[in-house]
Coordinates of C-alpha atoms in Angstrom, one line a residue:
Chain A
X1 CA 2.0 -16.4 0.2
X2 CA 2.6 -16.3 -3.7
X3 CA 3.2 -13.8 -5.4
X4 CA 0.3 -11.7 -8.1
X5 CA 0.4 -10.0 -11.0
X6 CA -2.5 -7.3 -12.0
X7 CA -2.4 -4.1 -14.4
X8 CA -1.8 -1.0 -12.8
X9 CA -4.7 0.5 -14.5
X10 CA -8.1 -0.1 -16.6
X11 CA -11.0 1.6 -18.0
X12 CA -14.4 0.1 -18.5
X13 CA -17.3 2.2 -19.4
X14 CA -20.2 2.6 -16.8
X15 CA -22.7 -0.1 -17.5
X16 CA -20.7 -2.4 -18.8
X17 CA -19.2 -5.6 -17.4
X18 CA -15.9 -5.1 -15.5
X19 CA -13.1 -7.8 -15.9
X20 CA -9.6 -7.6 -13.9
X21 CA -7.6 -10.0 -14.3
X22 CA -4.7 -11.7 -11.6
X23 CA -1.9 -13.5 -12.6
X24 CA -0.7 -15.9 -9.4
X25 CA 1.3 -18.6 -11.1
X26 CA 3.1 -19.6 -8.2
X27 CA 0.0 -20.3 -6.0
X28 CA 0.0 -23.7 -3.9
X29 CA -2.9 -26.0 -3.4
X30 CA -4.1 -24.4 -0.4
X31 CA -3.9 -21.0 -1.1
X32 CA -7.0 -19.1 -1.5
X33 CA -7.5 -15.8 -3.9
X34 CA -9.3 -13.1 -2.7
X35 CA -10.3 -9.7 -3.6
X36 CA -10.4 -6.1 -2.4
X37 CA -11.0 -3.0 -3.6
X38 CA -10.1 0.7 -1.7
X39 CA -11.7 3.6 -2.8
X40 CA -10.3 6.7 -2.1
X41 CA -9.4 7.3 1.3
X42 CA -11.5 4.6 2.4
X43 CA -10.3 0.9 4.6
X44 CA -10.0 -1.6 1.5
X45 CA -13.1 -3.4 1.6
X46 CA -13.6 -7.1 1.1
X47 CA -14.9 -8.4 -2.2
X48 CA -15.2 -11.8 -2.6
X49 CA -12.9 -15.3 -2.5
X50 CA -12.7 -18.6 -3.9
X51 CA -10.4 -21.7 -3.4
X52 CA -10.6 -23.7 -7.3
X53 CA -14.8 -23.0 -7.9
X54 CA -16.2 -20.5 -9.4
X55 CA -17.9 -17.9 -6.9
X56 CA -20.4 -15.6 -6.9
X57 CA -21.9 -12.8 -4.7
X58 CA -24.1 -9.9 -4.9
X59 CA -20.7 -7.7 -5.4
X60 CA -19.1 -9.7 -8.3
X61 CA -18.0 -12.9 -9.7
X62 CA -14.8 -14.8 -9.7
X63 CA -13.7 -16.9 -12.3
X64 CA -10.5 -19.1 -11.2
X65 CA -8.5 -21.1 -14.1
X66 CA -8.6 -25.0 -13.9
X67 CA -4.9 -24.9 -13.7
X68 CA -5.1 -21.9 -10.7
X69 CA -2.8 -20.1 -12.2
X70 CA -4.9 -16.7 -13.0
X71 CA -8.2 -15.3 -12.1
X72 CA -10.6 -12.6 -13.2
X73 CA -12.9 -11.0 -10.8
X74 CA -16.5 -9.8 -12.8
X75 CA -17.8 -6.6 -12.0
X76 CA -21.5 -7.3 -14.0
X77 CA -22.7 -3.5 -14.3
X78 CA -20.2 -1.4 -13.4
X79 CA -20.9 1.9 -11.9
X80 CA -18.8 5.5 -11.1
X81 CA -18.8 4.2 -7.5
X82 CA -16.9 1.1 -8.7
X83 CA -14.0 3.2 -9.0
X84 CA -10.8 1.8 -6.8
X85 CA -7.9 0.1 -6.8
X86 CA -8.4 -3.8 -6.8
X87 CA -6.4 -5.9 -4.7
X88 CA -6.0 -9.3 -5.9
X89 CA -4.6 -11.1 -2.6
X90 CA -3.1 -15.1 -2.1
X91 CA -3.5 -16.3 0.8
X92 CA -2.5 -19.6 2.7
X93 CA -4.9 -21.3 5.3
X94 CA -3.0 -20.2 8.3
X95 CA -4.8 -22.3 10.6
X96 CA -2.8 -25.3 9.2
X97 CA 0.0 -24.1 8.1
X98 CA 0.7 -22.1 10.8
X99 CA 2.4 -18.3 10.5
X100 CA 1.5 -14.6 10.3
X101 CA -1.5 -14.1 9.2
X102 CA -1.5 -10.8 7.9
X103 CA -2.5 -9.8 4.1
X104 CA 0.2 -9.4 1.5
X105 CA -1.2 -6.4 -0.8
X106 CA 0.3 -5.7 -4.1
X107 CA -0.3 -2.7 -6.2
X108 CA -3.8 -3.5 -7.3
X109 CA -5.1 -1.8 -10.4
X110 CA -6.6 1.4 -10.8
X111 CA -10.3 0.7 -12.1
X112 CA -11.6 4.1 -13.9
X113 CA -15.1 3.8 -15.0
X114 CA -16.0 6.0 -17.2
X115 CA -19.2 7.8 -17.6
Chain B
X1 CA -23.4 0.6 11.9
X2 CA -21.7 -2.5 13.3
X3 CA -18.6 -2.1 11.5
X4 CA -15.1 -1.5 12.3
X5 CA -14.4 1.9 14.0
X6 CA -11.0 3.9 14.0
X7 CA -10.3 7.1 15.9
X8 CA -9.5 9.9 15.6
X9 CA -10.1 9.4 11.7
X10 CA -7.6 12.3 11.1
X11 CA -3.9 13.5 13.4
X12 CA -1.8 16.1 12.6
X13 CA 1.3 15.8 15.4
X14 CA 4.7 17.2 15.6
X15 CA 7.4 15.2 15.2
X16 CA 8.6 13.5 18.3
X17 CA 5.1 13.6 20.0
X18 CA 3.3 10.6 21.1
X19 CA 0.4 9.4 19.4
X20 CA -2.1 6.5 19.9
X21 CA -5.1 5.3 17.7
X22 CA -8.0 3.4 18.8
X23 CA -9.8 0.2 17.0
X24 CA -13.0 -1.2 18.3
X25 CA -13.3 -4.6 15.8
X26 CA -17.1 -6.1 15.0
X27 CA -18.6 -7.8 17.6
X28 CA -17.1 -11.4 18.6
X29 CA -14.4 -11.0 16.0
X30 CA -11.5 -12.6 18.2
X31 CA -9.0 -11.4 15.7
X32 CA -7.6 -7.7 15.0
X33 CA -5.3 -6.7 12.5
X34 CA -3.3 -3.7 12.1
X35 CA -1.6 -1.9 8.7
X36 CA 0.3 1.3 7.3
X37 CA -0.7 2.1 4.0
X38 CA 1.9 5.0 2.9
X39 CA 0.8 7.1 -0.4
X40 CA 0.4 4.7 -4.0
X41 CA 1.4 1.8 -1.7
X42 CA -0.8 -0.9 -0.7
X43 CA -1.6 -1.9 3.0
X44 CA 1.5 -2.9 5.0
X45 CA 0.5 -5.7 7.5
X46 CA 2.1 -5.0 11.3
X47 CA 0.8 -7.0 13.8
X48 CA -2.3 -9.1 15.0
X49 CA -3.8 -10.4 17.8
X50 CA -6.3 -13.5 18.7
X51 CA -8.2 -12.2 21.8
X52 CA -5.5 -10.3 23.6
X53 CA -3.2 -12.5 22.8
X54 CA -0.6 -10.4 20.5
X55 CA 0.1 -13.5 17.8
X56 CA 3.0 -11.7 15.3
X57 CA 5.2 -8.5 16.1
X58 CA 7.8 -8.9 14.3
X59 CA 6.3 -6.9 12.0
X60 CA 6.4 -3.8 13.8
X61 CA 8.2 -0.8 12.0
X62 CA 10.5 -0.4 15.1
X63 CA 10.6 -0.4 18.8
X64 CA 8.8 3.0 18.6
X65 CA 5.4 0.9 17.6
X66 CA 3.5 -0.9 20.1
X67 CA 0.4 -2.3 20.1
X68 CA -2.2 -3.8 23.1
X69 CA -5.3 -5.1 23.4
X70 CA -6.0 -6.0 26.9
X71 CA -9.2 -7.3 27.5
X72 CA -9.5 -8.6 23.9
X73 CA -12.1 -6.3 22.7
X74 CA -10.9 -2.8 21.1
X75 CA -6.8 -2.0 20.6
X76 CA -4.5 0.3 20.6
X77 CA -1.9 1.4 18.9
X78 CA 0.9 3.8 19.9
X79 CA 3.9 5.7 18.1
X80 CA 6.3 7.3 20.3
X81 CA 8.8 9.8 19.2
X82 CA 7.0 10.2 15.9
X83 CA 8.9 10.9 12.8
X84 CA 7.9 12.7 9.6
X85 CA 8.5 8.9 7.7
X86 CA 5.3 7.8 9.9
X87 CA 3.0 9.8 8.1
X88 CA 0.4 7.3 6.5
X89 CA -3.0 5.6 6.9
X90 CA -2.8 3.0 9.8
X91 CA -6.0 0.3 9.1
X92 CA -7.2 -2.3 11.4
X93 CA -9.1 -5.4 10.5
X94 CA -10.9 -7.4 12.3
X95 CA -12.1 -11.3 11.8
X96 CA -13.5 -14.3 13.1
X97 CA -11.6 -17.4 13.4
X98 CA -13.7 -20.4 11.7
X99 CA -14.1 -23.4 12.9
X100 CA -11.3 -25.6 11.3
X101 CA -13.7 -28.4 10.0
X102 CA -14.9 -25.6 8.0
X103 CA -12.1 -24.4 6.3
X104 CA -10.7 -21.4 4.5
X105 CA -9.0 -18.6 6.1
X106 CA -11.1 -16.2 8.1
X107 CA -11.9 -12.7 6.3
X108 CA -10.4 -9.4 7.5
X109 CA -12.8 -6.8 7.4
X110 CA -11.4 -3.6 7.4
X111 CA -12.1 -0.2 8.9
X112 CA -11.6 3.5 7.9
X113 CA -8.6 4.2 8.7
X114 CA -6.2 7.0 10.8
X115 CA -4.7 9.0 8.5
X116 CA -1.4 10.3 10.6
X117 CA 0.6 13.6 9.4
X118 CA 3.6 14.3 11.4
X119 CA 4.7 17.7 10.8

């Protein structure tokens, strides 16, 4: 799975929109992005994915570059329980490539919101 | 809930005791996943199974983890000899293969954890 690169940490002020960004310039055309976040002492919980569109849920929004190099996942309205780490995750189709098919976690960033 | 449930959520052991941790996945997820997560680290995948088929363990720490599950419903997994280095959070995820005409990778949903201290 390729390789991605996120700050270690932000800070966005409660209320307002939320953007972390993911650099994965070595993704391949079949790899998907997806997101999780962790909160403290919690299982990482699953956020959202997308393949080359655009997605939204009632959790967030992801906006993935035409070229698929980077993403940014939208928190709209963020709130004090929006603080976590962020996991932004590539991930290869298993089912036709074939392989482990375990996540590869990074660091994430640490996402303070501030009150 | 109809979640993923780990137990016991919390073990304290001494080292060189045996230990084994429990994962019931969400109904009719044929796939279960275990990690480590060790302090400031992010998850550590081990091993997984489809049904009770185990899929991938060469993952495994070392020949003192092992993992089963038998009748492809909950799993287990077991540290013997347990060394102070095992102290972390152990996860398990759980998912449900798709149909391959529909594409994507299936999503691992996780649960909340056994956080192990070996003393």
């Amino acid at each position: 799975d390729a390789k991605t690169t996120q700050p270690t940490s932000m800070d966005c002020a409660e209320g307002r929109a939320a953007n972390l960004p993911c650099n994965h310039s070595t993704i391949s055309g079949n790899e998907y992005v997806y997101w999780y976040r962790q909160i403290h002492s919690q299982g990482p919980q699953y956020i959202i994915h997308g393949l080359k569109n655009n997605e939204t849920n009632e959790m967030a929004s992801l906006i993935i570059t035409e070229d698929r190099k980077s993403s940014t996942l939208i928190l709209p309205h963020a709130t004090l329980r929006d603080t976590a780490v962020y996991y932004c995750i590539v991930r290869v189709d298993r089912m036709l490539s074939g392989g482990a098919d375990g996540l590869t976690f990074g660091k994430g960033t640490h996402l303070i919101i501030q009150p | 809930d109809t979640g993923v449930s780990q137990d016991p959520r919390h073990k304290i052991t001494k080292r060189g005791q045996n230990v084994t941790f429990r994962c019931d996945p969400i109904s009719e997820h044929n796939r279960l996943y275990w990690y480590r997560q060790t302090l400031g680290q992010g998850p550590e995948f081990l091993t997984y199974f489809q049904n009770e088929a185990q899929l991938e363990k060469s993952r495994l720490l070392s020949d003192r983890f092992s993992a089963e599950r038998p009748k492809g419903s909950f799993s287990t997994l077991e540290i013997q000899r347990t060394e102070q280095g095992d102290s972390a959070m152990y996860l398990c995820a759980s998912s449900l293969t798709r149909d391959r005409l529909a594409g994507g990778p299936d999503t691992q949903y996780f649960g909340p954890g056994t956080r192990l201290t070996v003393l």
